[in-house]
XYZ file of C-alpha atoms in Angstrom:
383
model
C 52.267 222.422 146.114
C 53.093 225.437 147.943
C 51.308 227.674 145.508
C 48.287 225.662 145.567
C 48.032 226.071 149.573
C 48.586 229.887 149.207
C 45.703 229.688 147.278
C 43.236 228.112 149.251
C 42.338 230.834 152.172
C 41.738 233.608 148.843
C 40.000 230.825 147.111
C 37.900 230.796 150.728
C 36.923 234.105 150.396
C 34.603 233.752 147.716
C 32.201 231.722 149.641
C 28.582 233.039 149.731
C 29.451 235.168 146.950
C 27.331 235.877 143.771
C 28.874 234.711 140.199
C 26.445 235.415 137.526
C 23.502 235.956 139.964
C 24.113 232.428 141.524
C 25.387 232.145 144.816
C 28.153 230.164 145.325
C 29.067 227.934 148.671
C 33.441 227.497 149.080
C 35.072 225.017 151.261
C 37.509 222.525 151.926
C 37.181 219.572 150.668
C 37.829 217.200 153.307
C 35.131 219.074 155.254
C 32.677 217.208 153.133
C 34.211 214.321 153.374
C 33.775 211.209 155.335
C 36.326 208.009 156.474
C 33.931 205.022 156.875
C 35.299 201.946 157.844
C 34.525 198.293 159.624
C 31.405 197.942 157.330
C 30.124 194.314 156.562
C 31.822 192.647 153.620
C 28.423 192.326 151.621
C 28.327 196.498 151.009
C 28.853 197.503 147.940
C 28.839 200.965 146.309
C 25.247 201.139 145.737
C 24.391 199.838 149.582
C 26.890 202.668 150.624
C 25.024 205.567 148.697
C 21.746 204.026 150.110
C 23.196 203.866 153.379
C 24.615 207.310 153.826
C 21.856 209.167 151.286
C 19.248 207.701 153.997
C 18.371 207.995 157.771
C 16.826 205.603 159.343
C 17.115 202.101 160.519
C 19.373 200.136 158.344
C 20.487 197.012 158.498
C 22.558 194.918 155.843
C 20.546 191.994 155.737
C 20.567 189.963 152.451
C 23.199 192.591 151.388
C 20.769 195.477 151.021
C 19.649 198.105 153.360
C 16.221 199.002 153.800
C 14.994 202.306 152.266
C 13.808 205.702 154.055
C 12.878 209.166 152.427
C 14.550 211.696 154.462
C 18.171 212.252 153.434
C 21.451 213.154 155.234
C 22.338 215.240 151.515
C 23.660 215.031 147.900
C 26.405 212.735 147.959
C 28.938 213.562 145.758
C 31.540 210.482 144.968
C 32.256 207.475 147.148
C 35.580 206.350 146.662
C 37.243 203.013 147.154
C 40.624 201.547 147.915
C 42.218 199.085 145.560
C 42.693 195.593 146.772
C 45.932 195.052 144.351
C 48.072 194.828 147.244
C 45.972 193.350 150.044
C 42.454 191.484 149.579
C 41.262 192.374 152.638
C 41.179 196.114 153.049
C 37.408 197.433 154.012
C 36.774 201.201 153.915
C 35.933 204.085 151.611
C 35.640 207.564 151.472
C 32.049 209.111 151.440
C 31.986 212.799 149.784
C 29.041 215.215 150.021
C 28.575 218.431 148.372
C 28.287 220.036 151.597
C 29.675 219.736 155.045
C 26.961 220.511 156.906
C 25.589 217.321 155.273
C 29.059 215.411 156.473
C 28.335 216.600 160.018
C 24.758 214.734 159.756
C 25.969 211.488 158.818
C 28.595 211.124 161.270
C 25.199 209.676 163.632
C 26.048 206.725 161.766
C 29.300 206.508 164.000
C 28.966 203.038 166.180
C 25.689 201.626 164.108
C 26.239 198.302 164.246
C 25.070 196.610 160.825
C 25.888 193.412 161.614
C 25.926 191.842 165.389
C 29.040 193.489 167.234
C 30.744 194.779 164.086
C 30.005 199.078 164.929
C 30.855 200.902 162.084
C 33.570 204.196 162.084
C 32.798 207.014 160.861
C 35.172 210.354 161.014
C 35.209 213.318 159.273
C 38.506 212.477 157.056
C 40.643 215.578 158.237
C 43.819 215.077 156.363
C 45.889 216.773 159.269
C 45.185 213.812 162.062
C 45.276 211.133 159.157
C 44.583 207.990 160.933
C 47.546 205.581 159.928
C 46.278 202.775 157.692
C 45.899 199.000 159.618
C 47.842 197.422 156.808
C 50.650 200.132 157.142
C 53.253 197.660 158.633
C 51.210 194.418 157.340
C 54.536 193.074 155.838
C 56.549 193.521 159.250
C 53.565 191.766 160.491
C 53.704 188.618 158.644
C 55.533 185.513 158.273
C 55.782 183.165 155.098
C 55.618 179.363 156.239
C 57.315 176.664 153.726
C 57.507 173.424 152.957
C 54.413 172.734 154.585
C 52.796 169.089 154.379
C 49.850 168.717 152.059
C 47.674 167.449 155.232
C 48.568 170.299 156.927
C 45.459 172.670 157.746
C 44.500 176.402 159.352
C 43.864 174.485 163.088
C 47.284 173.076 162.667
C 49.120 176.118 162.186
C 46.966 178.026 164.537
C 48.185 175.503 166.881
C 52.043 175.796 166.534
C 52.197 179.870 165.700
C 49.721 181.160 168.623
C 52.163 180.604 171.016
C 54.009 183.978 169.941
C 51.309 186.270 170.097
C 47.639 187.155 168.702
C 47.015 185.949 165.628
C 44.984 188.133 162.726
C 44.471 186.315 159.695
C 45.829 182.605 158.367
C 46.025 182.404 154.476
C 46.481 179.242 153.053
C 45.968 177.898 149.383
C 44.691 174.717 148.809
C 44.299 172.637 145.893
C 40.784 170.868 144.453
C 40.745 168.322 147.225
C 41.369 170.864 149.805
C 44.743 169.929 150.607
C 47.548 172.518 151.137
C 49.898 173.594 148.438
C 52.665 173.995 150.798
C 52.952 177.447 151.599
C 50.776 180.333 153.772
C 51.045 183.315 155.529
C 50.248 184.267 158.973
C 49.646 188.371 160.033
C 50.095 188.961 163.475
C 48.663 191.884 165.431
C 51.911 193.233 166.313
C 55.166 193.164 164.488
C 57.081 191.965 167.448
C 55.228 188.338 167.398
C 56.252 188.467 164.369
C 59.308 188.590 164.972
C 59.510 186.204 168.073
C 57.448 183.338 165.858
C 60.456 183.300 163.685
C 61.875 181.210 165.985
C 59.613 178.240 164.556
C 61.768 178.180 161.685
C 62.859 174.486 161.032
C 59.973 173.185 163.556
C 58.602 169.838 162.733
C 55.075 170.009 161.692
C 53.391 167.213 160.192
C 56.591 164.779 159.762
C 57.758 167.929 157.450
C 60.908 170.360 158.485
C 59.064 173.860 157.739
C 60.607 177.475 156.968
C 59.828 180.507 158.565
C 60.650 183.893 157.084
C 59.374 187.289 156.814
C 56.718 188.173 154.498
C 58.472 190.697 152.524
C 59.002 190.688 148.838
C 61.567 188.518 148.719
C 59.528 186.042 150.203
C 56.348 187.237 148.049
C 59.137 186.100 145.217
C 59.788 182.714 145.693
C 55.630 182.284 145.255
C 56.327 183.189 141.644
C 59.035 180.600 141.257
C 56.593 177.573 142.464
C 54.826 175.510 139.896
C 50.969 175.201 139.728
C 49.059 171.986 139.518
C 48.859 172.990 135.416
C 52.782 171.922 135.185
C 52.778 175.707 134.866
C 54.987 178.957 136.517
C 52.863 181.163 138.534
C 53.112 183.742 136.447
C 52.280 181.875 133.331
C 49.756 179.688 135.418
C 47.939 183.409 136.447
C 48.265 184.646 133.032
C 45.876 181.589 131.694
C 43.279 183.094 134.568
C 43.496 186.516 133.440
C 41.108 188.463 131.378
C 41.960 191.493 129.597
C 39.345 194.418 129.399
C 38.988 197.299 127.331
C 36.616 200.577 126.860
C 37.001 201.201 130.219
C 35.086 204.855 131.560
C 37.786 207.515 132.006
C 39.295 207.685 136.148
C 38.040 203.916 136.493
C 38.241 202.933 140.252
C 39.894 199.316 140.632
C 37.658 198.850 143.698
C 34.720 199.823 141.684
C 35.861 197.882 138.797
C 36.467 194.446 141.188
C 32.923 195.204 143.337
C 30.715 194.883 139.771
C 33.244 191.360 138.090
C 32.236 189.702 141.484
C 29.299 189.625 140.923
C 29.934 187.676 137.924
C 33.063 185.721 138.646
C 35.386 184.816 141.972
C 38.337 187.736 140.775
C 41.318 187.617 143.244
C 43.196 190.702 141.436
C 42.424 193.853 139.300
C 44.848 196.463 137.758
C 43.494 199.160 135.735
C 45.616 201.244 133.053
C 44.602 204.498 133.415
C 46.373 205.829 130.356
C 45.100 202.795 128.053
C 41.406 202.908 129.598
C 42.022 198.683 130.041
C 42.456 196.592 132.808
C 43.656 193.135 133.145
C 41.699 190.667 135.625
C 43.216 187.582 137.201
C 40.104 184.802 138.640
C 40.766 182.514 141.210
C 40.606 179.883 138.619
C 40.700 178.992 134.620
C 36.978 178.273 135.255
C 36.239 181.209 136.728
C 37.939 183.211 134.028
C 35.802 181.197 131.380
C 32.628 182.100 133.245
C 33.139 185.570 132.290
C 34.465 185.372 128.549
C 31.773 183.174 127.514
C 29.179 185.267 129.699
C 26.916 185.647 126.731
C 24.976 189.207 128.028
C 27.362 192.707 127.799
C 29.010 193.885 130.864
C 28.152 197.142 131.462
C 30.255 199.692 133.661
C 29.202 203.230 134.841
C 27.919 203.533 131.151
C 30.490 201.787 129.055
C 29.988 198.083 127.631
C 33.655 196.685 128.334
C 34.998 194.369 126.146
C 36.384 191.025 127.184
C 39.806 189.227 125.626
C 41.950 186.179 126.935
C 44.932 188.037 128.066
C 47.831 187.692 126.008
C 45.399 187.503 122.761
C 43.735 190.392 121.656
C 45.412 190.788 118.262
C 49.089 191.365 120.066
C 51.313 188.237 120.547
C 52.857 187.684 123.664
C 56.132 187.011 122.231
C 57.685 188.475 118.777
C 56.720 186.137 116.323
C 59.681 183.740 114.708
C 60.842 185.032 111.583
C 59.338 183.128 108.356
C 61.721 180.138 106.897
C 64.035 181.098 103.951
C 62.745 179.714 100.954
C 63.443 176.328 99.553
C 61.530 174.604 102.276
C 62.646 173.031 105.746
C 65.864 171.211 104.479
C 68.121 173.725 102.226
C 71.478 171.971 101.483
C 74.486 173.592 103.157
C 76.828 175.163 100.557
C 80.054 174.394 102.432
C 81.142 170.644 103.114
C 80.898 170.305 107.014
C 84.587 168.930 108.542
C 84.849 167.374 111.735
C 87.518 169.442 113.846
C 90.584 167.409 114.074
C 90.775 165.540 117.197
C 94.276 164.757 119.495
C 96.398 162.778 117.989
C 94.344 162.653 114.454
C 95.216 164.395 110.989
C 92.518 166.238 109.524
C 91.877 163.775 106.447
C 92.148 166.324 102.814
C 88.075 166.543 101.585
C 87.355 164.668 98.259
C 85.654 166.152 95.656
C 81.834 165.566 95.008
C 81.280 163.160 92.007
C 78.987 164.763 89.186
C 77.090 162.977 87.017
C 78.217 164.446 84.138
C 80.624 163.776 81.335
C 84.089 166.201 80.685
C 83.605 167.706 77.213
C 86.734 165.842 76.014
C 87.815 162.191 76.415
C 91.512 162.228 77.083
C 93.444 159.444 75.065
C 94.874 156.998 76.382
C 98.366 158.061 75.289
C 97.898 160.731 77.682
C 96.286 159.065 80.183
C 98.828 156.532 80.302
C 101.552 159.541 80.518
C 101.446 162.826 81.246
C 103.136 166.285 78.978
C 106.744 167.702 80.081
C 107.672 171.031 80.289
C 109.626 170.742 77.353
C 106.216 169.182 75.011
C 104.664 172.728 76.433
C 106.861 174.933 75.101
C 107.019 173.450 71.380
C 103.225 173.500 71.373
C 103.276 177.387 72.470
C 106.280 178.012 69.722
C 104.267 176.329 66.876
């Protein structure tokens, strides 16, 4: 890293310079480059291009700004966050070819898109790196338990606002609406966090609930819980999870996720850079259906992807059983099973299986009736 940064204020000398009878423009990077946040959920890539590749006045309204010829400049690459780790992160980072164009967009600083939602925009200088919101998000949040199934948002609004501000409530429910048990609750500050553990064991709902920390360990137990399929949550996700493949080199997730909603209600996307695949969980088995039997392509910054169930696209899950021995299910066992001897009981000597067929010799009944001494032996073997 250290050589790289030596290299920058040479590399900064070549600016205006001529390379081949072309002159050529050098800068940093993050000079061109723009932190936009607090933009309505409806934008999308495109409405972000339109937005910041046009001046004039713009408004979000159906989900699509309005047009205007004159431009702010060449944007370069807009780039988004992934929403792996928290569904509600809102910002990207706008890139133009030149900073002078960077400097013109910042007018759209404060431009409120929707009613009292003003929009921030900052040059993104890496040195006074605003810290992320969702920095300390698990500090920040409790995991409530053992929650009645009549038990709503209102309810626990009710019982958990009495520690502090409040930011977000997230609560599944099932078909009927009714809760699964379980939510989490983000406060604005980590020390109401802290203080609304104090609700733990507080009777809600004729129900005895648990209050804990949102950190992994609670994020854990989730995948422990059974889903209305009779199914773990991992193997209940894995049956709304769809596998894609032919993916465009440097995929984004959070380009990947803007273009499948459209389609489909996706809750989670993880790309695999090195495979050029992704796997897809829905919010449901329906919704995960919608898309494999979505009977026109999917196409994706050039590429058709293609679409498999997860878990079968040609690779089993689980190594396959290895194939019977032949001689079909039941093979008779060569050794004669003996019950182990018991306390107090004699193992009982094993008697020899009959066979149903005849000795080569009939013995007579002289000999039957009495058997050779040692002495008869030796005659016969001196004779």
């Amino acid at each position: 890293m250290c050589a790289i940064q030596e290299s920058v204020p040479p590399a900064l000398t070549k600016d205006k310079k001529r390379v081949r009878e072309q002159e050529v423009a050098v800068h940093l990077a993050w000079k061109s480059t723009l932190y936009v946040t607090n933009f309505p959920e409806t934008a999308d890539d495109a409405g972000i291009r339109e937005l910041f590749g046009n001046v004039g006045d713009l408004s979000f309204q159906d989900g699509t700004p309005s047009d205007s010829d004159i431009q702010y400049g060449t944007i370069f690459e807009v780039r988004w966050p992934s929403k792996k780790f928290k569904s509600t992160r809102r910002f990207c980072y706008v890139q133009f070819v030149s900073p002078t164009s960077a400097q013109n967009a910042l007018q759209l600083h404060g431009r409120e898109l929707e009613p009292n939602q003003p929009m921030n925009v900052f040059i993104s200088n890496p040195e006074r790196k605003k810290e992320r919101t969702d920095q300390d998000a698990n500090e920040r949040e409790i995991y409530v338990a053992g929650l009645s199934k009549f038990t709503n948002k209102a309810d626990l609004d009710k019982v958990f606002k009495t520690y502090g501000t409040i930011k977000e409530i997230r609560m599944t429910t099932d078909e009927k609406g009714h809760s699964k048990g379980f939510a989490f609750i983000e406060y604005e500050q980590e020390k109401d966090a802290l203080a609304a553990l104090n609700a733990n064991n507080h009777d809600l709902k004729k129900r005895r609930i648990a209050v804990t920390l949102a950190d992994s360990r609670g994020k854990a137990r989730q995948r422990n819980l059974v889903a209305d399929s009779g199914l773990s949550a991992v193997a209940d996700a894995r049956t709304r999870s769809v596998r894609i493949s032919n993916l465009p080199i440097a995929t984004q997730e959070g380009l990947l996720q803007q273009t499948l909603e459209k389609i489909a209600a996706v809750k989670r996307v993880e790309v695999f850079v090195d495979k050029q695949e992704a796997v897809v969980e829905l919010e449901s088995a329906a919704e995960a259906g919608k898309l494999l039997l979505r009977s026109e392509p999917i196409i994706f910054n050039g590429n058709t992807l293609n679409l498999a169930e997860e878990g079968r696209d040609g690779a089993p899950l689980r190594p396959a059983a290895p194939p019977p021995k032949a001689g079909g299910l039941f093979v008779p066992r060569t050794a004669v099973s003996r019950p182990r001897a018991g306390l107090g009981h004699a193992r009982k000597p094993v008697q020899q299986a009959k066979t149903s067929e005849k000795p080569s010799f009939q013995p007579s009944g002289k000999l039957q009736a009495q058997g050779k001494g040692q002495d008869d032996f030796r005659k016969m073997l001196g004779s």
